[in-house]
């Protein structure tokens, strides 16, 4: 979740569908729960899995490198709650930034793995600016393991080797 630092012109207004607007409203709510005592930069995210919405906010640590972004918090919460099996369909992210906030590189990678290149990312700010992009646009040449390979890795019955 980085605010854009360019002087690029503001994007044209984006029309959102009702489910997209619902997701943005949920992200706004999640932002209020951000634990941003270091930066004061509160970010909210809402991820849609099937008909369910999972919220995320940035959670900062006194050891700043341990901070977790709102987008990844939402994805991890979806896994912890069992909702992730429905597949990530869309995510909204919002912050009080001059331009619509966009996911950082780490979040782009995780989102690519979870939702694939066609995942819709709705980037917003609290002033009402919105920008919608796909993961393929945000992370060209994104990497993820083939799903069958991931499955076979988890079902492999390898005996762990302990070395002393
Ligand atoms: Zn991030």
Coordinates of C-alpha atoms and ligand atoms in Angstrom, one line a residue:
X1 CA 0.0 0.0 0.0
X2 CA 2.0 2.9 -1.3
X3 CA 0.6 6.3 -2.2
X4 CA 1.5 7.2 -5.8
X5 CA 4.5 9.4 -5.9
X6 CA 4.2 10.6 -9.4
X7 CA 2.8 13.7 -10.9
X8 CA 0.8 11.7 -13.4
X9 CA -2.6 13.2 -14.3
X10 CA -5.6 11.9 -12.2
X11 CA -7.4 9.0 -13.8
X12 CA -10.8 9.4 -15.4
X13 CA -13.7 8.7 -13.0
X14 CA -14.4 5.0 -12.8
X15 CA -17.9 3.6 -12.6
X16 CA -18.3 0.8 -10.2
X17 CA -20.8 -2.0 -10.2
X18 CA -23.0 -2.5 -7.1
X19 CA -20.8 -5.4 -5.9
X20 CA -17.7 -3.3 -6.4
X21 CA -19.2 -0.4 -4.4
X22 CA -20.1 -2.8 -1.6
X23 CA -16.5 -4.0 -1.6
X24 CA -15.2 -0.4 -1.4
X25 CA -17.6 0.3 1.5
X26 CA -16.3 -2.7 3.3
X27 CA -12.7 -1.6 2.7
X28 CA -13.5 1.8 4.2
X29 CA -14.8 0.1 7.3
X30 CA -11.7 -2.1 7.6
X31 CA -9.5 1.0 7.3
X32 CA -10.9 2.3 10.6
X33 CA -9.4 -0.8 12.3
X34 CA -5.9 -0.2 11.0
X35 CA -3.1 -0.5 13.5
X36 CA -0.9 2.2 12.1
X37 CA 0.7 3.7 15.2
X38 CA 4.1 4.2 13.4
X39 CA 3.1 5.8 10.1
X40 CA -0.5 7.0 10.8
X41 CA -1.1 5.7 7.3
X42 CA -4.3 3.7 7.7
X43 CA -5.2 1.3 4.9
X44 CA -8.3 -0.9 4.5
X45 CA -8.9 -3.8 2.2
X46 CA -11.8 -6.0 1.4
X47 CA -11.5 -9.2 -0.6
X48 CA -14.4 -11.0 -2.3
X49 CA -14.5 -14.8 -2.1
X50 CA -17.7 -16.1 -3.7
X51 CA -20.4 -14.2 -1.9
X52 CA -18.3 -13.5 1.1
X53 CA -16.2 -10.4 1.9
X54 CA -13.1 -10.7 4.1
X55 CA -11.6 -7.6 5.6
X56 CA -8.0 -6.6 6.1
X57 CA -6.2 -3.6 7.5
X58 CA -2.5 -2.8 7.9
X59 CA -1.0 -3.9 11.1
X60 CA 2.2 -2.2 12.0
X61 CA 4.8 -3.5 14.4
X62 CA 7.3 -1.5 16.5
X63 CA 9.8 -3.5 14.4
X64 CA 8.6 -1.8 11.2
X65 CA 9.7 -4.6 8.9
X66 CA 7.2 -6.9 10.5
X67 CA 4.3 -4.7 9.4
X68 CA 1.7 -6.4 7.3
X69 CA -0.3 -4.7 4.6
X70 CA -4.1 -4.6 4.5
X71 CA -4.3 -6.6 1.3
X72 CA -2.3 -9.5 2.6
X73 CA -4.1 -9.3 6.0
X74 CA -7.4 -9.9 4.1
X75 CA -5.9 -12.8 2.1
X76 CA -4.4 -14.5 5.2
X77 CA -7.7 -14.0 7.1
X78 CA -9.5 -15.7 4.3
X79 CA -7.3 -18.7 4.6
X80 CA -7.6 -18.7 8.4
X81 CA -11.4 -18.6 8.2
X82 CA -11.7 -21.2 5.5
X83 CA -13.2 -18.8 2.9
X84 CA -10.2 -18.8 0.6
X85 CA -11.2 -22.1 -1.0
X86 CA -14.0 -20.2 -2.8
X87 CA -11.3 -18.3 -4.8
X88 CA -10.4 -14.7 -4.7
X89 CA -12.6 -12.8 -7.2
X90 CA -11.9 -9.1 -6.5
X91 CA -10.2 -6.9 -3.9
X92 CA -10.6 -3.2 -2.9
X93 CA -8.0 -1.2 -1.1
X94 CA -8.4 2.3 0.3
X95 CA -6.3 4.9 2.1
X96 CA -6.2 8.6 2.8
X97 CA -3.7 9.3 -0.1
X98 CA -3.6 11.9 -2.8
X99 CA -4.3 9.3 -5.5
X100 CA -5.9 5.9 -5.3
X101 CA -3.7 3.7 -3.2
X102 CA -2.1 0.8 -5.0
X103 CA -0.8 -2.5 -3.6
X104 CA 2.9 -2.8 -2.9
X105 CA 5.1 -5.3 -4.7
X106 CA 4.8 -8.0 -2.0
X107 CA 1.0 -7.7 -2.1
X108 CA 0.9 -7.8 -5.9
X109 CA 2.8 -11.1 -5.8
X110 CA 0.5 -12.7 -3.2
X111 CA -2.6 -11.4 -5.0
X112 CA -1.4 -12.8 -8.3
X113 CA -0.9 -16.2 -6.7
X114 CA -4.4 -16.0 -5.1
X115 CA -6.5 -14.5 -7.8
X116 CA -4.5 -14.8 -11.0
X117 CA -3.9 -12.3 -13.7
X118 CA -7.5 -11.4 -14.2
X119 CA -8.1 -10.4 -10.6
X120 CA -9.8 -7.0 -10.4
X121 CA -8.1 -4.6 -8.0
X122 CA -10.2 -1.6 -7.0
X123 CA -7.8 1.1 -5.8
X124 CA -9.4 4.1 -3.9
X125 CA -8.7 7.0 -1.7
X126 CA -10.9 8.6 0.9
X127 CA -11.5 11.5 -1.4
X128 CA -13.6 9.3 -3.7
X129 CA -11.0 8.7 -6.5
X130 CA -11.1 5.2 -7.9
X131 CA -8.8 3.3 -10.3
X132 CA -9.5 -0.3 -11.4
X133 CA -6.8 -2.5 -12.8
X134 CA -6.2 -6.2 -13.2
X135 CA -3.3 -8.0 -11.6
X136 CA -1.8 -8.6 -15.0
X137 CA -1.6 -4.8 -15.4
X138 CA -0.2 -4.3 -11.9
X139 CA 2.3 -7.2 -12.1
X140 CA 3.2 -8.0 -15.7
X141 CA 4.8 -11.4 -16.1
X142 CA 3.5 -12.5 -12.7
X143 CA 4.6 -15.8 -11.3
X144 CA 2.7 -18.6 -9.7
X145 CA 3.1 -22.3 -9.5
X146 CA 0.6 -24.4 -11.5
X147 CA -2.3 -25.4 -9.3
X148 CA -1.7 -29.1 -9.9
X149 CA 1.9 -28.8 -8.8
X150 CA 0.8 -27.1 -5.6
X151 CA -1.7 -29.8 -4.9
X152 CA 0.8 -32.6 -5.5
X153 CA 3.3 -30.9 -3.2
X154 CA 0.8 -30.8 -0.4
X155 CA -0.2 -34.4 -0.8
X156 CA 3.3 -35.8 -1.2
X157 CA 4.1 -38.2 1.6
X158 CA 7.8 -37.4 2.1
X159 CA 9.4 -38.4 5.3
X160 CA 11.1 -35.4 6.8
X161 CA 14.8 -35.9 7.3
X162 CA 16.3 -34.5 10.4
X163 CA 20.0 -33.8 10.5
X164 CA 22.0 -33.0 13.5
Ligands
LIG1 ZN1 1.5 -4.5 0.5

